[in-house]
């Protein structure tokens, strides 16, 4: 298991337990997908033939959304609820993480709603929708960094071994 840097507790990198490491490891393929989504989004902005690229973007967004939703559910349903008893839910790191989940999912869901409600997309529509995905990407990259640098090391320090074992059981695919 790799260490996560966190100055929060003042004692250098923290080696994460298996359940937390599973969550960290899920970030790499999500980041890779975000780069792919951004690439398609940029092509839509600058290429003449937007419709073909936009169809590729739609397929990638749908697949990404499924993977992101699974990952977010693991955090919200298991990790966040375990941490709440130690740090509370309102106004602290959990509230920020949940808000960022809502923001990112909101952009993605708006994209999906837009393509369902308007089958024929103008060039401007495609660019506008691609920008929704770029917004989600920026939020998520910052979000993943916060989790890896602050939230997960905090959880490692706060959770009991029994809780860590339960988290591992709950987040394993």
mmCIF file of C-alpha atoms in Angstrom:
data_model
loop_
_atom_site.group_PDB
_atom_site.id
_atom_site.type_symbol
_atom_site.label_atom_id
_atom_site.label_comp_id
_atom_site.label_asym_id
_atom_site.label_seq_id
_atom_site.Cartn_x
_atom_site.Cartn_y
_atom_site.Cartn_z
ATOM 1 C CA UNK A 1 0.000 0.000 0.000
ATOM 2 C CA UNK A 2 1.320 3.392 -0.913
ATOM 3 C CA UNK A 3 1.597 6.287 1.457
ATOM 4 C CA UNK A 4 -0.487 9.413 1.098
ATOM 5 C CA UNK A 5 1.080 12.716 1.976
ATOM 6 C CA UNK A 6 -0.835 14.715 4.521
ATOM 7 C CA UNK A 7 0.400 17.537 6.669
ATOM 8 C CA UNK A 8 -2.886 17.418 8.543
ATOM 9 C CA UNK A 9 -1.482 15.369 11.390
ATOM 10 C CA UNK A 10 2.090 16.593 11.074
ATOM 11 C CA UNK A 11 3.766 13.217 10.772
ATOM 12 C CA UNK A 12 4.414 12.718 7.072
ATOM 13 C CA UNK A 13 3.006 10.153 4.663
ATOM 14 C CA UNK A 14 0.341 7.765 5.915
ATOM 15 C CA UNK A 15 0.170 4.148 4.767
ATOM 16 C CA UNK A 16 -3.457 3.428 3.965
ATOM 17 C CA UNK A 17 -5.382 0.342 4.963
ATOM 18 C CA UNK A 18 -6.676 -1.924 2.201
ATOM 19 C CA UNK A 19 -10.179 -0.459 1.968
ATOM 20 C CA UNK A 20 -8.881 3.091 1.640
ATOM 21 C CA UNK A 21 -6.254 1.951 -0.848
ATOM 22 C CA UNK A 22 -9.003 0.389 -2.988
ATOM 23 C CA UNK A 23 -10.688 3.798 -3.141
ATOM 24 C CA UNK A 24 -7.393 5.496 -4.066
ATOM 25 C CA UNK A 25 -6.716 2.884 -6.752
ATOM 26 C CA UNK A 26 -10.111 3.568 -8.325
ATOM 27 C CA UNK A 27 -9.047 7.162 -8.966
ATOM 28 C CA UNK A 28 -6.419 6.251 -11.605
ATOM 29 C CA UNK A 29 -8.842 4.790 -14.182
ATOM 30 C CA UNK A 30 -11.312 7.587 -13.441
ATOM 31 C CA UNK A 31 -8.572 10.168 -14.101
ATOM 32 C CA UNK A 32 -7.664 8.402 -17.341
ATOM 33 C CA UNK A 33 -11.306 8.498 -18.432
ATOM 34 C CA UNK A 34 -11.479 12.191 -17.563
ATOM 35 C CA UNK A 35 -8.513 12.856 -19.852
ATOM 36 C CA UNK A 36 -10.308 10.996 -22.655
ATOM 37 C CA UNK A 37 -13.469 13.009 -22.026
ATOM 38 C CA UNK A 38 -11.512 16.244 -22.132
ATOM 39 C CA UNK A 39 -9.855 15.211 -25.392
ATOM 40 C CA UNK A 40 -13.234 14.592 -27.028
ATOM 41 C CA UNK A 41 -14.591 17.821 -25.553
ATOM 42 C CA UNK A 42 -11.703 19.813 -27.007
ATOM 43 C CA UNK A 43 -12.146 18.195 -30.421
ATOM 44 C CA UNK A 44 -15.805 19.206 -30.411
ATOM 45 C CA UNK A 45 -14.812 22.792 -29.864
ATOM 46 C CA UNK A 46 -12.307 22.906 -32.728
ATOM 47 C CA UNK A 47 -13.214 20.280 -35.332
ATOM 48 C CA UNK A 48 -15.438 20.842 -38.334
ATOM 49 C CA UNK A 49 -17.251 17.491 -38.061
ATOM 50 C CA UNK A 50 -18.519 17.738 -34.494
ATOM 51 C CA UNK A 51 -21.361 15.203 -34.645
ATOM 52 C CA UNK A 52 -19.173 12.096 -34.921
ATOM 53 C CA UNK A 53 -16.923 13.176 -32.065
ATOM 54 C CA UNK A 54 -19.966 14.172 -30.008
ATOM 55 C CA UNK A 55 -21.412 10.665 -30.388
ATOM 56 C CA UNK A 56 -18.119 9.256 -29.103
ATOM 57 C CA UNK A 57 -18.237 11.694 -26.197
ATOM 58 C CA UNK A 58 -21.769 10.567 -25.325
ATOM 59 C CA UNK A 59 -20.701 6.920 -25.142
ATOM 60 C CA UNK A 60 -17.646 7.754 -23.042
ATOM 61 C CA UNK A 61 -19.676 9.937 -20.660
ATOM 62 C CA UNK A 62 -22.238 7.175 -20.115
ATOM 63 C CA UNK A 63 -19.528 4.621 -19.290
ATOM 64 C CA UNK A 64 -17.672 7.092 -17.083
ATOM 65 C CA UNK A 65 -20.839 8.043 -15.226
ATOM 66 C CA UNK A 66 -21.478 4.407 -14.295
ATOM 67 C CA UNK A 67 -17.946 3.990 -12.940
ATOM 68 C CA UNK A 68 -18.003 7.303 -11.097
ATOM 69 C CA UNK A 69 -21.407 6.552 -9.566
ATOM 70 C CA UNK A 70 -20.152 3.200 -8.248
ATOM 71 C CA UNK A 71 -17.088 4.851 -6.742
ATOM 72 C CA UNK A 72 -19.051 7.743 -5.209
ATOM 73 C CA UNK A 73 -21.573 5.335 -3.685
ATOM 74 C CA UNK A 74 -18.765 3.411 -1.976
ATOM 75 C CA UNK A 75 -17.515 6.626 -0.417
ATOM 76 C CA UNK A 76 -20.898 8.048 0.544
ATOM 77 C CA UNK A 77 -22.506 4.826 1.745
ATOM 78 C CA UNK A 78 -19.532 3.446 3.624
ATOM 79 C CA UNK A 79 -16.508 5.687 4.208
ATOM 80 C CA UNK A 80 -18.351 8.946 4.838
ATOM 81 C CA UNK A 81 -20.863 7.343 7.185
ATOM 82 C CA UNK A 82 -18.037 5.737 9.174
ATOM 83 C CA UNK A 83 -16.183 9.036 9.455
ATOM 84 C CA UNK A 84 -19.274 11.042 10.445
ATOM 85 C CA UNK A 85 -19.251 9.718 13.990
ATOM 86 C CA UNK A 86 -15.763 11.154 14.473
ATOM 87 C CA UNK A 87 -15.911 14.469 12.616
ATOM 88 C CA UNK A 88 -19.602 15.112 11.977
ATOM 89 C CA UNK A 89 -21.267 15.633 8.655
ATOM 90 C CA UNK A 90 -22.162 19.310 8.449
ATOM 91 C CA UNK A 91 -19.608 21.979 7.721
ATOM 92 C CA UNK A 92 -16.530 19.754 7.669
ATOM 93 C CA UNK A 93 -14.638 17.647 5.156
ATOM 94 C CA UNK A 94 -17.545 15.232 4.613
ATOM 95 C CA UNK A 95 -19.873 18.094 3.691
ATOM 96 C CA UNK A 96 -17.297 19.409 1.207
ATOM 97 C CA UNK A 97 -16.773 15.980 -0.362
ATOM 98 C CA UNK A 98 -20.513 15.382 -0.708
ATOM 99 C CA UNK A 99 -20.994 18.848 -2.207
ATOM 100 C CA UNK A 100 -18.284 18.176 -4.770
ATOM 101 C CA UNK A 101 -19.894 14.830 -5.617
ATOM 102 C CA UNK A 102 -23.174 16.668 -6.194
ATOM 103 C CA UNK A 103 -21.515 19.332 -8.342
ATOM 104 C CA UNK A 104 -19.678 16.853 -10.580
ATOM 105 C CA UNK A 105 -22.678 14.548 -10.914
ATOM 106 C CA UNK A 106 -24.812 17.621 -11.601
ATOM 107 C CA UNK A 107 -22.718 18.606 -14.620
ATOM 108 C CA UNK A 108 -22.710 15.050 -15.944
ATOM 109 C CA UNK A 109 -26.438 14.605 -15.371
ATOM 110 C CA UNK A 110 -27.138 17.923 -17.108
ATOM 111 C CA UNK A 111 -25.131 16.677 -20.097
ATOM 112 C CA UNK A 112 -27.123 13.415 -20.154
ATOM 113 C CA UNK A 113 -30.448 15.247 -19.798
ATOM 114 C CA UNK A 114 -29.515 17.625 -22.602
ATOM 115 C CA UNK A 115 -28.743 14.820 -25.026
ATOM 116 C CA UNK A 116 -31.972 13.011 -24.140
ATOM 117 C CA UNK A 117 -34.184 16.067 -24.502
ATOM 118 C CA UNK A 118 -32.550 17.383 -27.688
ATOM 119 C CA UNK A 119 -31.734 14.550 -30.055
ATOM 120 C CA UNK A 120 -30.585 17.038 -32.691
ATOM 121 C CA UNK A 121 -27.667 19.001 -31.297
ATOM 122 C CA UNK A 122 -26.513 22.199 -32.976
ATOM 123 C CA UNK A 123 -22.800 22.989 -33.017
ATOM 124 C CA UNK A 124 -23.371 25.441 -30.168
ATOM 125 C CA UNK A 125 -25.289 22.776 -28.198
ATOM 126 C CA UNK A 126 -22.438 20.309 -28.621
ATOM 127 C CA UNK A 127 -19.873 22.855 -27.464
ATOM 128 C CA UNK A 128 -22.025 23.848 -24.480
ATOM 129 C CA UNK A 129 -22.492 20.206 -23.490
ATOM 130 C CA UNK A 130 -18.786 19.470 -23.910
ATOM 131 C CA UNK A 131 -18.082 22.362 -21.530
ATOM 132 C CA UNK A 132 -20.265 20.690 -18.891
ATOM 133 C CA UNK A 133 -17.928 17.712 -19.027
ATOM 134 C CA UNK A 134 -14.864 19.953 -18.763
ATOM 135 C CA UNK A 135 -16.396 21.532 -15.645
ATOM 136 C CA UNK A 136 -17.004 18.108 -14.110
ATOM 137 C CA UNK A 137 -13.418 17.103 -14.913
ATOM 138 C CA UNK A 138 -11.931 20.079 -13.093
ATOM 139 C CA UNK A 139 -14.058 19.495 -10.009
ATOM 140 C CA UNK A 140 -13.225 15.797 -9.935
ATOM 141 C CA UNK A 141 -9.472 16.202 -10.341
ATOM 142 C CA UNK A 142 -9.400 18.654 -7.432
ATOM 143 C CA UNK A 143 -11.750 16.387 -5.479
ATOM 144 C CA UNK A 144 -9.588 13.285 -5.939
ATOM 145 C CA UNK A 145 -6.534 15.219 -4.764
ATOM 146 C CA UNK A 146 -8.342 16.362 -1.601
ATOM 147 C CA UNK A 147 -9.437 12.823 -0.850
ATOM 148 C CA UNK A 148 -5.964 11.394 -1.357
ATOM 149 C CA UNK A 149 -4.098 14.139 0.495
ATOM 150 C CA UNK A 150 -6.525 14.889 3.327
ATOM 151 C CA UNK A 151 -9.637 12.749 3.680
ATOM 152 C CA UNK A 152 -8.197 9.253 3.276
ATOM 153 C CA UNK A 153 -5.203 9.890 5.575
ATOM 154 C CA UNK A 154 -7.641 11.378 8.096
ATOM 155 C CA UNK A 155 -9.807 8.260 7.856
ATOM 156 C CA UNK A 156 -6.743 6.071 8.351
ATOM 157 C CA UNK A 157 -6.021 7.886 11.606
ATOM 158 C CA UNK A 158 -9.627 7.988 12.852
ATOM 159 C CA UNK A 159 -11.122 4.609 11.991
ATOM 160 C CA UNK A 160 -10.648 1.584 14.217
ATOM 161 C CA UNK A 161 -9.173 -1.613 12.772
ATOM 162 C CA UNK A 162 -12.643 -3.200 12.822
ATOM 163 C CA UNK A 163 -14.005 -0.249 10.837
ATOM 164 C CA UNK A 164 -11.128 -0.494 8.364
ATOM 165 C CA UNK A 165 -11.815 -4.204 7.918
ATOM 166 C CA UNK A 166 -15.514 -3.513 7.379
ATOM 167 C CA UNK A 167 -14.704 -0.750 4.891
ATOM 168 C CA UNK A 168 -12.502 -3.152 2.922
ATOM 169 C CA UNK A 169 -15.320 -5.697 2.844
ATOM 170 C CA UNK A 170 -17.830 -3.077 1.674
ATOM 171 C CA UNK A 171 -15.724 -1.428 -1.055
ATOM 172 C CA UNK A 172 -14.277 -4.530 -2.686
ATOM 173 C CA UNK A 173 -15.879 -5.146 -6.070
#
